CSV table of C-alpha atoms and ligand atoms in Angstrom, one decimal:
chain,number,residue,atom,x,y,z
M,1,MET,CA,-13.9,-30.6,-54.1
M,2,LEU,CA,-13.5,-28.3,-51.0
M,3,ALA,CA,-16.5,-28.2,-48.6
M,4,ALA,CA,-17.9,-27.4,-45.7
M,5,LEU,CA,-18.7,-30.2,-42.9
M,6,TYR,CA,-19.6,-31.1,-39.7
M,7,SER,CA,-20.8,-34.0,-38.6
M,8,THR,CA,-24.4,-35.4,-37.8
M,9,ASP,CA,-23.4,-38.9,-36.3
M,10,GLY,CA,-23.3,-37.0,-32.4
M,11,GLY,CA,-19.7,-35.8,-32.7
M,12,SER,CA,-18.9,-32.5,-33.4
M,13,PRO,CA,-21.5,-29.9,-34.7
M,14,GLU,CA,-18.4,-27.9,-35.5
M,15,LEU,CA,-18.0,-27.0,-39.3
M,16,GLU,CA,-14.4,-27.6,-41.0
M,17,VAL,CA,-13.6,-26.6,-44.7
M,18,ARG,CA,-11.6,-29.4,-46.3
M,19,GLU,CA,-11.4,-31.8,-50.0
M,20,ILE,CA,-13.5,-34.2,-50.5
M,21,PRO,CA,-14.7,-36.4,-53.6
M,22,THR,CA,-16.4,-34.3,-56.3
M,23,PRO,CA,-20.4,-36.2,-55.7
M,24,SER,CA,-21.4,-37.2,-60.1
M,25,PRO,CA,-25.5,-36.3,-60.4
M,26,GLY,CA,-27.6,-39.7,-60.3
M,27,PRO,CA,-30.4,-40.8,-62.1
M,28,GLY,CA,-32.7,-38.2,-62.4
M,29,GLN,CA,-30.2,-35.3,-60.2
M,30,VAL,CA,-27.7,-32.2,-61.9
M,31,ARG,CA,-24.6,-30.8,-60.8
M,32,VAL,CA,-23.8,-27.7,-59.8
M,33,ARG,CA,-20.9,-25.3,-58.9
M,34,ILE,CA,-21.1,-23.3,-56.3
M,35,ALA,CA,-20.9,-19.6,-57.6
M,36,ILE,CA,-23.0,-18.2,-54.5
M,37,SER,CA,-24.1,-20.3,-50.9
M,38,GLY,CA,-26.7,-18.8,-48.6
M,39,VAL,CA,-27.3,-19.3,-45.5
M,40,ASN,CA,-30.4,-19.2,-43.4
M,41,PRO,CA,-31.6,-19.6,-40.2
M,42,THR,CA,-32.5,-23.3,-40.5
M,43,ASP,CA,-28.5,-23.8,-41.5
M,44,TRP,CA,-27.2,-23.1,-38.1
M,45,LYS,CA,-30.1,-24.6,-36.1
M,46,THR,CA,-30.4,-27.7,-38.4
M,47,ARG,CA,-26.5,-28.1,-37.7
M,48,LYS,CA,-26.9,-27.9,-33.9
M,49,GLY,CA,-29.7,-30.3,-33.9
M,50,LEU,CA,-32.5,-28.1,-33.1
M,51,THR,CA,-34.3,-29.6,-36.4
M,52,GLY,CA,-34.7,-32.8,-38.1
M,53,ARG,CA,-31.2,-33.6,-39.8
M,54,ALA,CA,-30.8,-35.1,-42.6
M,55,GLY,CA,-28.8,-38.1,-44.0
M,56,THR,CA,-24.9,-39.6,-43.5
M,57,ALA,CA,-24.7,-41.1,-46.6
M,58,LEU,CA,-21.1,-39.3,-46.2
M,59,GLY,CA,-19.7,-41.5,-43.7
M,60,GLY,CA,-21.7,-39.3,-41.0
M,61,LEU,CA,-20.7,-35.6,-42.7
M,62,GLN,CA,-22.7,-33.2,-43.8
M,63,ILE,CA,-22.1,-30.4,-45.9
M,64,PRO,CA,-25.3,-27.5,-44.7
M,65,ASN,CA,-26.9,-25.0,-46.4
M,66,GLN,CA,-30.3,-25.5,-48.4
M,67,ASP,CA,-30.2,-22.4,-50.7
M,68,GLY,CA,-27.3,-21.2,-52.9
M,69,ALA,CA,-26.7,-20.3,-56.9
M,70,GLY,CA,-24.6,-21.8,-59.5
M,71,THR,CA,-24.2,-22.7,-62.7
M,72,ILE,CA,-25.1,-26.8,-63.8
M,73,ASP,CA,-22.0,-28.8,-65.0
M,74,ALA,CA,-23.3,-32.3,-65.0
M,75,VAL,CA,-26.1,-34.0,-65.7
M,76,GLY,CA,-27.8,-37.3,-64.5
M,77,SER,CA,-29.5,-39.6,-66.4
M,78,GLY,CA,-32.9,-38.7,-67.0
M,79,VAL,CA,-31.9,-35.4,-67.0
M,80,SER,CA,-31.8,-33.3,-70.5
M,81,THR,CA,-28.2,-32.0,-72.0
M,82,GLU,CA,-29.4,-28.7,-73.1
M,83,ARG,CA,-29.8,-28.3,-69.0
M,84,LEU,CA,-25.9,-28.0,-68.9
M,85,GLY,CA,-24.5,-24.3,-68.4
M,86,GLN,CA,-27.4,-23.4,-66.8
M,87,ARG,CA,-26.9,-20.9,-64.5
M,88,VAL,CA,-29.8,-21.4,-61.6
M,89,TRP,CA,-30.8,-21.0,-58.0
M,90,LEU,CA,-31.9,-23.8,-55.7
M,91,LEU,CA,-34.4,-25.0,-53.1
M,92,PHE,CA,-34.0,-28.0,-50.5
M,93,ALA,CA,-30.2,-28.5,-51.4
M,94,ALA,CA,-29.6,-30.3,-47.8
M,95,HIS,CA,-32.9,-31.4,-47.1
M,96,GLY,CA,-32.7,-35.5,-47.2
M,97,SER,CA,-29.2,-35.3,-48.8
M,98,PRO,CA,-25.2,-34.2,-47.6
M,99,TYR,CA,-25.0,-32.6,-50.5
M,100,GLY,CA,-26.0,-28.7,-48.8
M,101,THR,CA,-24.2,-25.5,-50.9
M,102,ALA,CA,-21.5,-24.9,-48.8
M,103,ALA,CA,-19.2,-26.6,-50.9
M,104,GLU,CA,-17.9,-26.1,-54.3
M,105,TYR,CA,-20.4,-28.2,-55.9
M,106,THR,CA,-23.6,-29.7,-55.0
M,107,VAL,CA,-25.9,-32.9,-56.2
M,108,LEU,CA,-29.6,-32.3,-56.2
M,109,PRO,CA,-33.3,-33.7,-57.7
M,110,GLU,CA,-33.1,-31.6,-60.9
M,111,ASN,CA,-36.7,-29.1,-60.0
M,112,ARG,CA,-34.8,-28.3,-57.1
M,113,ALA,CA,-32.5,-26.6,-60.0
M,114,ILE,CA,-34.7,-23.2,-60.9
M,115,PRO,CA,-33.2,-21.2,-63.9
M,116,LEU,CA,-32.1,-17.8,-63.0
M,117,PRO,CA,-32.1,-15.4,-66.0
M,118,ASP,CA,-29.1,-13.6,-66.7
M,119,ALA,CA,-30.0,-10.3,-64.7
M,120,ALA,CA,-30.0,-12.2,-61.5
M,121,SER,CA,-26.8,-12.1,-59.4
M,122,PHE,CA,-25.8,-15.6,-58.3
M,123,GLU,CA,-26.3,-13.4,-54.7
M,124,LEU,CA,-29.9,-13.0,-55.2
M,125,GLY,CA,-30.5,-16.3,-56.7
M,126,ALA,CA,-28.7,-17.3,-53.5
M,127,SER,CA,-30.6,-15.2,-51.2
M,128,LEU,CA,-34.7,-17.1,-53.2
M,129,GLY,CA,-35.1,-19.9,-51.6
M,130,VAL,CA,-36.2,-20.9,-47.6
M,131,PRO,CA,-36.8,-16.4,-47.3
M,132,ALA,CA,-38.6,-16.2,-50.8
M,133,LEU,CA,-40.3,-19.3,-50.6
M,134,THR,CA,-41.6,-18.8,-47.5
M,135,ALA,CA,-42.7,-15.4,-48.8
M,136,ALA,CA,-44.9,-16.3,-51.3
M,137,TYR,CA,-46.3,-19.4,-48.8
M,138,CYS,CA,-47.5,-17.8,-46.4
M,139,LEU,CA,-49.0,-14.3,-48.1
M,140,ALA,CA,-50.8,-16.8,-50.3
M,141,THR,CA,-52.5,-19.1,-48.0
M,142,ASP,CA,-56.3,-17.8,-48.5
M,143,GLY,CA,-55.4,-16.9,-52.3
M,144,ALA,CA,-53.8,-14.5,-53.8
M,145,PRO,CA,-52.5,-11.2,-52.3
M,146,GLU,CA,-53.9,-8.9,-54.9
M,147,GLY,CA,-56.2,-6.7,-53.2
M,148,ARG,CA,-55.2,-7.3,-50.0
M,149,THR,CA,-53.7,-5.0,-47.1
M,150,VAL,CA,-50.4,-7.1,-46.0
M,151,LEU,CA,-48.4,-6.6,-42.8
M,152,VAL,CA,-44.2,-8.1,-42.8
M,153,SER,CA,-43.2,-7.8,-39.0
M,154,GLY,CA,-40.1,-8.4,-39.3
M,155,GLY,CA,-39.9,-6.5,-43.0
M,156,ALA,CA,-35.5,-6.1,-43.0
M,157,GLY,CA,-35.6,-10.1,-42.5
M,158,ALA,CA,-35.2,-12.1,-45.1
M,159,VAL,CA,-38.1,-13.7,-45.1
M,160,GLY,CA,-39.7,-10.3,-44.7
M,161,HIS,CA,-37.5,-8.6,-47.5
M,162,ALA,CA,-39.4,-11.0,-49.7
M,163,ALA,CA,-42.5,-11.0,-48.9
M,164,ILE,CA,-42.7,-6.8,-48.5
M,165,GLU,CA,-41.0,-7.2,-52.5
M,166,LEU,CA,-43.8,-10.1,-53.6
M,167,ALA,CA,-46.6,-9.0,-51.9
M,168,ARG,CA,-45.8,-5.3,-54.5
M,169,PHE,CA,-45.2,-7.5,-57.5
M,170,GLU,CA,-48.1,-9.1,-56.5
M,171,ARG,CA,-50.4,-6.0,-56.3
M,172,ALA,CA,-51.1,-6.5,-52.9
M,173,ALA,CA,-53.8,-2.6,-52.0
M,174,LYS,CA,-51.2,-1.6,-48.9
M,175,VAL,CA,-47.9,-3.2,-47.5
M,176,VAL,CA,-47.1,-2.2,-44.3
M,177,ALA,CA,-43.9,-3.8,-42.5
M,178,THR,CA,-43.1,-3.3,-38.5
M,179,VAL,CA,-39.2,-3.5,-37.6
M,180,SER,CA,-37.1,-2.3,-34.9
M,181,GLY,CA,-35.7,0.5,-35.5
M,182,PRO,CA,-34.3,3.6,-38.5
M,183,GLN,CA,-31.6,0.8,-40.3
M,184,LYS,CA,-34.1,-1.6,-40.8
M,185,ALA,CA,-36.8,0.9,-41.2
M,186,ALA,CA,-34.8,1.8,-44.2
M,187,LEU,CA,-34.3,-1.6,-45.8
M,188,ALA,CA,-38.2,-2.2,-45.3
M,189,THR,CA,-38.9,1.1,-46.5
M,190,GLN,CA,-36.3,0.5,-50.0
M,191,ALA,CA,-38.0,-2.9,-50.4
M,192,GLY,CA,-41.2,-1.4,-51.2
M,193,ALA,CA,-43.3,-1.0,-47.9
M,194,ASP,CA,-45.6,1.5,-47.6
M,195,THR,CA,-46.0,2.2,-44.3
M,196,VAL,CA,-43.0,1.1,-41.8
M,197,VAL,CA,-44.1,0.9,-38.1
M,198,ASN,CA,-41.1,0.5,-34.9
M,199,TYR,CA,-43.2,-2.2,-32.7
M,200,ARG,CA,-40.6,-1.7,-30.0
M,201,GLU,CA,-43.1,1.9,-30.1
M,202,ALA,CA,-46.3,2.6,-27.9
M,203,ASP,CA,-48.8,3.7,-30.5
M,204,ALA,CA,-47.8,0.9,-33.1
M,205,ALA,CA,-51.6,-0.2,-33.0
M,206,ASP,CA,-52.3,3.2,-34.0
M,207,ARG,CA,-50.0,3.7,-36.8
M,208,ILE,CA,-50.9,1.2,-38.5
M,209,ARG,CA,-54.4,1.6,-38.2
M,210,GLU,CA,-54.2,5.3,-39.3
M,211,ALA,CA,-51.7,3.3,-42.6
M,212,VAL,CA,-54.6,0.9,-42.8
M,213,PRO,CA,-58.1,1.8,-41.3
M,214,THR,CA,-60.1,-1.4,-42.9
M,215,GLY,CA,-57.5,-3.0,-41.1
M,216,VAL,CA,-55.0,-5.7,-41.7
M,217,GLU,CA,-56.7,-9.1,-43.9
M,218,ARG,CA,-52.8,-10.7,-44.2
M,219,PHE,CA,-50.5,-11.0,-41.5
M,220,VAL,CA,-47.1,-12.9,-42.7
M,221,GLU,CA,-46.0,-13.1,-39.2
M,222,VAL,CA,-42.5,-13.9,-38.1
M,223,ALA,CA,-42.9,-13.7,-34.0
M,224,VAL,CA,-46.6,-14.5,-33.2
M,225,ALA,CA,-46.2,-14.8,-29.6
M,226,ALA,CA,-44.5,-11.6,-29.4
M,227,ASN,CA,-46.9,-9.5,-31.5
M,228,LEU,CA,-50.7,-11.3,-31.5
M,229,GLU,CA,-52.1,-8.3,-29.3
M,230,LEU,CA,-50.8,-6.0,-31.5
M,231,ASP,CA,-51.7,-8.0,-34.6
M,232,LEU,CA,-55.7,-8.5,-33.7
M,233,ALA,CA,-55.5,-4.5,-32.8
M,234,VAL,CA,-55.5,-4.1,-36.1
M,235,ALA,CA,-56.6,-7.1,-38.4
M,236,ALA,CA,-59.5,-6.9,-40.4
M,237,PRO,CA,-62.4,-9.3,-40.5
M,238,GLY,CA,-62.1,-12.7,-41.4
M,239,ALA,CA,-58.0,-11.9,-41.7
M,240,VAL,CA,-55.1,-14.6,-41.5
M,241,ILE,CA,-52.3,-14.7,-39.7
M,242,VAL,CA,-49.7,-16.9,-40.8
M,243,ALA,CA,-46.9,-17.7,-38.7
M,244,TYR,CA,-43.5,-19.2,-39.6
M,245,ALA,CA,-41.4,-18.9,-37.2
M,246,ALA,CA,-40.7,-20.3,-33.6
M,247,ASP,CA,-37.8,-19.9,-30.6
M,248,SER,CA,-37.6,-22.5,-27.5
M,249,THR,CA,-39.4,-19.2,-25.5
M,250,SER,CA,-42.4,-18.4,-28.0
M,251,VAL,CA,-46.0,-19.9,-26.7
M,252,ALA,CA,-48.8,-17.8,-27.4
M,253,GLN,CA,-52.1,-16.9,-25.6
M,254,VAL,CA,-54.9,-16.6,-27.9
M,255,PRO,CA,-57.5,-15.5,-26.8
M,256,VAL,CA,-60.4,-17.3,-28.2
M,257,ARG,CA,-63.1,-15.1,-28.3
M,258,GLN,CA,-61.6,-12.7,-29.7
M,259,LEU,CA,-59.8,-14.4,-32.9
M,260,MET,CA,-64.0,-16.2,-33.4
M,261,ALA,CA,-66.1,-12.8,-33.0
M,262,ALA,CA,-63.6,-11.9,-35.6
M,263,ASN,CA,-63.5,-15.2,-38.3
M,264,ILE,CA,-59.7,-14.8,-38.1
M,265,ALA,CA,-57.5,-17.5,-38.4
M,266,LEU,CA,-54.3,-18.5,-36.7
M,267,ARG,CA,-52.3,-20.2,-39.1
M,268,PHE,CA,-48.6,-21.5,-39.2
M,269,MET,CA,-46.4,-23.1,-41.6
M,270,LEU,CA,-43.4,-25.2,-42.0
M,271,LEU,CA,-41.6,-24.7,-45.7
M,272,TYR,CA,-40.2,-28.4,-45.6
M,273,MET,CA,-44.1,-29.9,-44.9
M,274,VAL,CA,-45.0,-27.5,-47.8
M,275,PRO,CA,-47.5,-29.4,-50.1
M,276,ALA,CA,-45.6,-30.5,-53.3
M,277,ALA,CA,-48.2,-28.4,-55.4
M,278,ASP,CA,-47.8,-25.1,-52.8
M,279,LEU,CA,-44.4,-25.6,-53.2
M,280,GLN,CA,-43.9,-25.2,-57.4
M,281,ALA,CA,-47.1,-22.4,-56.9
M,282,ALA,CA,-44.3,-20.3,-54.3
M,283,ILE,CA,-41.2,-21.5,-57.3
M,284,ASP,CA,-43.5,-20.1,-60.3
M,285,ARG,CA,-44.5,-17.0,-58.3
M,286,THR,CA,-40.8,-16.3,-57.0
M,287,SER,CA,-40.0,-17.2,-60.3
M,288,ALA,CA,-42.5,-14.5,-61.8
M,289,ALA,CA,-40.9,-11.9,-59.6
M,290,LEU,CA,-37.4,-12.6,-60.4
M,291,ALA,CA,-38.4,-12.2,-64.4
M,292,ALA,CA,-39.3,-9.0,-63.8
M,293,GLY,CA,-37.0,-8.0,-61.9
M,294,ALA,CA,-38.8,-7.3,-58.8
M,295,LEU,CA,-36.9,-9.2,-56.0
M,296,SER,CA,-33.0,-7.9,-54.7
M,297,THR,CA,-30.6,-8.4,-52.4
M,298,LEU,CA,-30.5,-6.7,-48.3
M,299,PRO,CA,-27.0,-6.0,-47.9
M,300,ILE,CA,-25.0,-8.3,-48.4
M,301,GLN,CA,-22.6,-9.7,-45.8
M,302,ARG,CA,-19.9,-12.1,-47.6
M,303,PHE,CA,-17.8,-14.4,-46.4
M,304,SER,CA,-15.1,-17.2,-48.2
M,305,LEU,CA,-15.7,-21.2,-47.8
M,306,ASN,CA,-13.0,-20.9,-45.0
M,307,GLN,CA,-14.8,-18.9,-42.9
M,308,ALA,CA,-18.0,-20.4,-43.2
M,309,ALA,CA,-18.0,-21.0,-39.3
M,310,ALA,CA,-18.0,-17.1,-38.8
M,311,ALA,CA,-21.0,-16.8,-42.0
M,312,HIS,CA,-23.4,-19.4,-39.8
M,313,ASP,CA,-22.4,-17.3,-36.3
M,314,ALA,CA,-23.3,-14.2,-38.1
M,315,VAL,CA,-26.6,-15.8,-38.8
M,316,GLU,CA,-27.1,-17.2,-35.8
M,317,GLN,CA,-26.1,-13.5,-33.9
M,318,GLY,CA,-28.6,-12.0,-35.8
M,319,ALA,CA,-27.0,-10.3,-39.1
M,320,VAL,CA,-28.5,-7.0,-40.4
M,321,GLY,CA,-28.5,-8.5,-44.0
M,322,LYS,CA,-27.9,-11.5,-46.2
M,323,VAL,CA,-25.6,-13.6,-45.3
M,324,VAL,CA,-23.1,-15.5,-48.1
M,325,ILE,CA,-20.9,-17.5,-48.9
M,326,ASP,CA,-19.2,-16.9,-52.2
M,327,LEU,CA,-17.3,-19.7,-53.6
M,328,ASP,CA,-14.4,-17.4,-55.7
M,329,GLN,CA,-13.4,-16.0,-52.6
M,330,ARG,CA,-10.2,-17.6,-50.8
O,401,NAP,N1,-41.4,-21.8,-40.8
O,401,NAP,C1,-39.8,-22.2,-41.7
O,401,NAP,O1,-40.5,-22.7,-43.3
O,401,NAP,C2,-39.8,-20.7,-42.3
O,401,NAP,C3,-39.1,-20.8,-43.1
O,401,NAP,C4,-37.6,-19.4,-42.8
O,401,NAP,C5,-37.4,-18.4,-41.8
O,401,NAP,N2,-37.7,-19.5,-41.2
O,401,NAP,C6,-37.9,-18.9,-39.2
O,401,NAP,O2,-38.1,-17.7,-39.9
O,401,NAP,C7,-37.4,-17.0,-39.0
O,401,NAP,C8,-36.8,-15.9,-39.8
O,401,NAP,O3,-36.0,-16.4,-40.4
O,401,NAP,P1,-35.4,-15.3,-41.4
O,401,NAP,O4,-34.6,-15.6,-42.5
O,401,NAP,O5,-36.2,-14.1,-42.0
O,401,NAP,O6,-34.5,-14.2,-40.3
O,401,NAP,P2,-33.8,-12.8,-40.4
O,401,NAP,O7,-33.1,-12.2,-41.5
O,401,NAP,O8,-32.9,-13.4,-39.1
O,401,NAP,O9,-35.0,-11.7,-40.4
O,401,NAP,C9,-35.3,-12.3,-38.5
O,401,NAP,C10,-36.4,-11.5,-38.3
O,401,NAP,O10,-37.5,-10.7,-37.4
O,401,NAP,C11,-37.3,-9.4,-37.0
O,401,NAP,N3,-37.9,-10.1,-35.7
O,401,NAP,C12,-38.0,-10.6,-34.1
O,401,NAP,N4,-38.7,-10.4,-33.6
O,401,NAP,C13,-39.7,-9.5,-33.8
O,401,NAP,C14,-40.4,-9.0,-33.1
O,401,NAP,N5,-41.1,-9.3,-31.9
O,401,NAP,N6,-41.7,-8.6,-34.2
O,401,NAP,C15,-41.3,-7.8,-35.8
O,401,NAP,N7,-39.7,-8.7,-36.2
O,401,NAP,C16,-39.0,-9.0,-35.4
O,401,NAP,C17,-35.7,-9.5,-36.9
O,401,NAP,O11,-35.2,-7.7,-36.4
O,401,NAP,P3,-35.5,-7.1,-35.0
O,401,NAP,O12,-35.2,-8.2,-33.7
O,401,NAP,O13,-34.5,-5.9,-34.9
O,401,NAP,O14,-36.7,-6.6,-34.8
O,401,NAP,C18,-35.2,-9.2,-38.0
O,401,NAP,O15,-35.6,-8.7,-38.9
O,401,NAP,C19,-36.5,-17.8,-38.2
O,401,NAP,O16,-36.9,-17.9,-36.9
O,401,NAP,C20,-36.5,-18.5,-39.5
O,401,NAP,O17,-35.7,-20.0,-38.6
O,401,NAP,C21,-39.4,-20.1,-40.3
């Protein structure tokens, strides 16, 4: 099969595309013919060694990308043959495995291949994994978002987009999104945000308070160090702020008394560390929203497998929209 590969044993982190043997599914595994591979920040960060790296079963080589969608074409022992031919979306393909989704095939445990309804495109399936599960977990860390006011920072990002759509689907009382400009505002509005505010403008806190006079109860926060002051200015007593992103410079100053006086919880999450039961709950809630037609893709930026390196670069440079590798595109 054709695969994009990088070295995990001290060699180059650059991607090269070449033929390698097609893997067979092991016990409890399925093999998936990939239609679309989704690219997320975690994929280039892992490739560049900024996060933990997976195994070296491919002789020190790693196929990147956790997310993807395709069709099951082989099953290992212990897996029902009824799964053959099933359309699926994938999670954690490259987590602890060399077989990420930037290839014609991947093999992974069958519970990481989730049925994809016929009405959902492979592009949508490949957009779910990391972003939608992160959004689902953040939204429900302290009970369901139903009836609560939610603020999604970075509402045009992959996680932000999924968080807005899931919050809407799960009947949040009001969804406010923050963005940096008009193009991203349009995307957040399209996803279903009730109010969209430019966080770079001086009156951002006033605009959020106008929209949610009783305060924000749940924050899905992409930049806690930059936004904590704004978040606390608009938080309701007892609010929960869930921070899911960090860069090398994100060191937050925590105003202890302000958080304490309003009983505010500041939480952090990393999807790879979410307990199995909570991950399954996030998968189930994402699947329910998907089945109801409540999830959509951001505008697609499509690359071929031969352009895998350019796809990673696009995500690293903050591409607006969803970057995917289309395995049918040559
Ligand atoms: N903890 C986890 O398990 C987990 C899971 C998924 C993703 N992540 C991390 O979360 C981050 C976002 O992932 P993603 O896939 O959603 O990336 P993305 O699609 O690039 O979206 C990030 C968004 O955040 C916005 N943003 C940046 N600074 C902001 C600020 N101060 N306030 C509000 N919005 C801001 C960006 O737009 P502007 O710069 O134009 O505002 C952009 O729209 C990445 O660092 C990723 O590694 C972590």
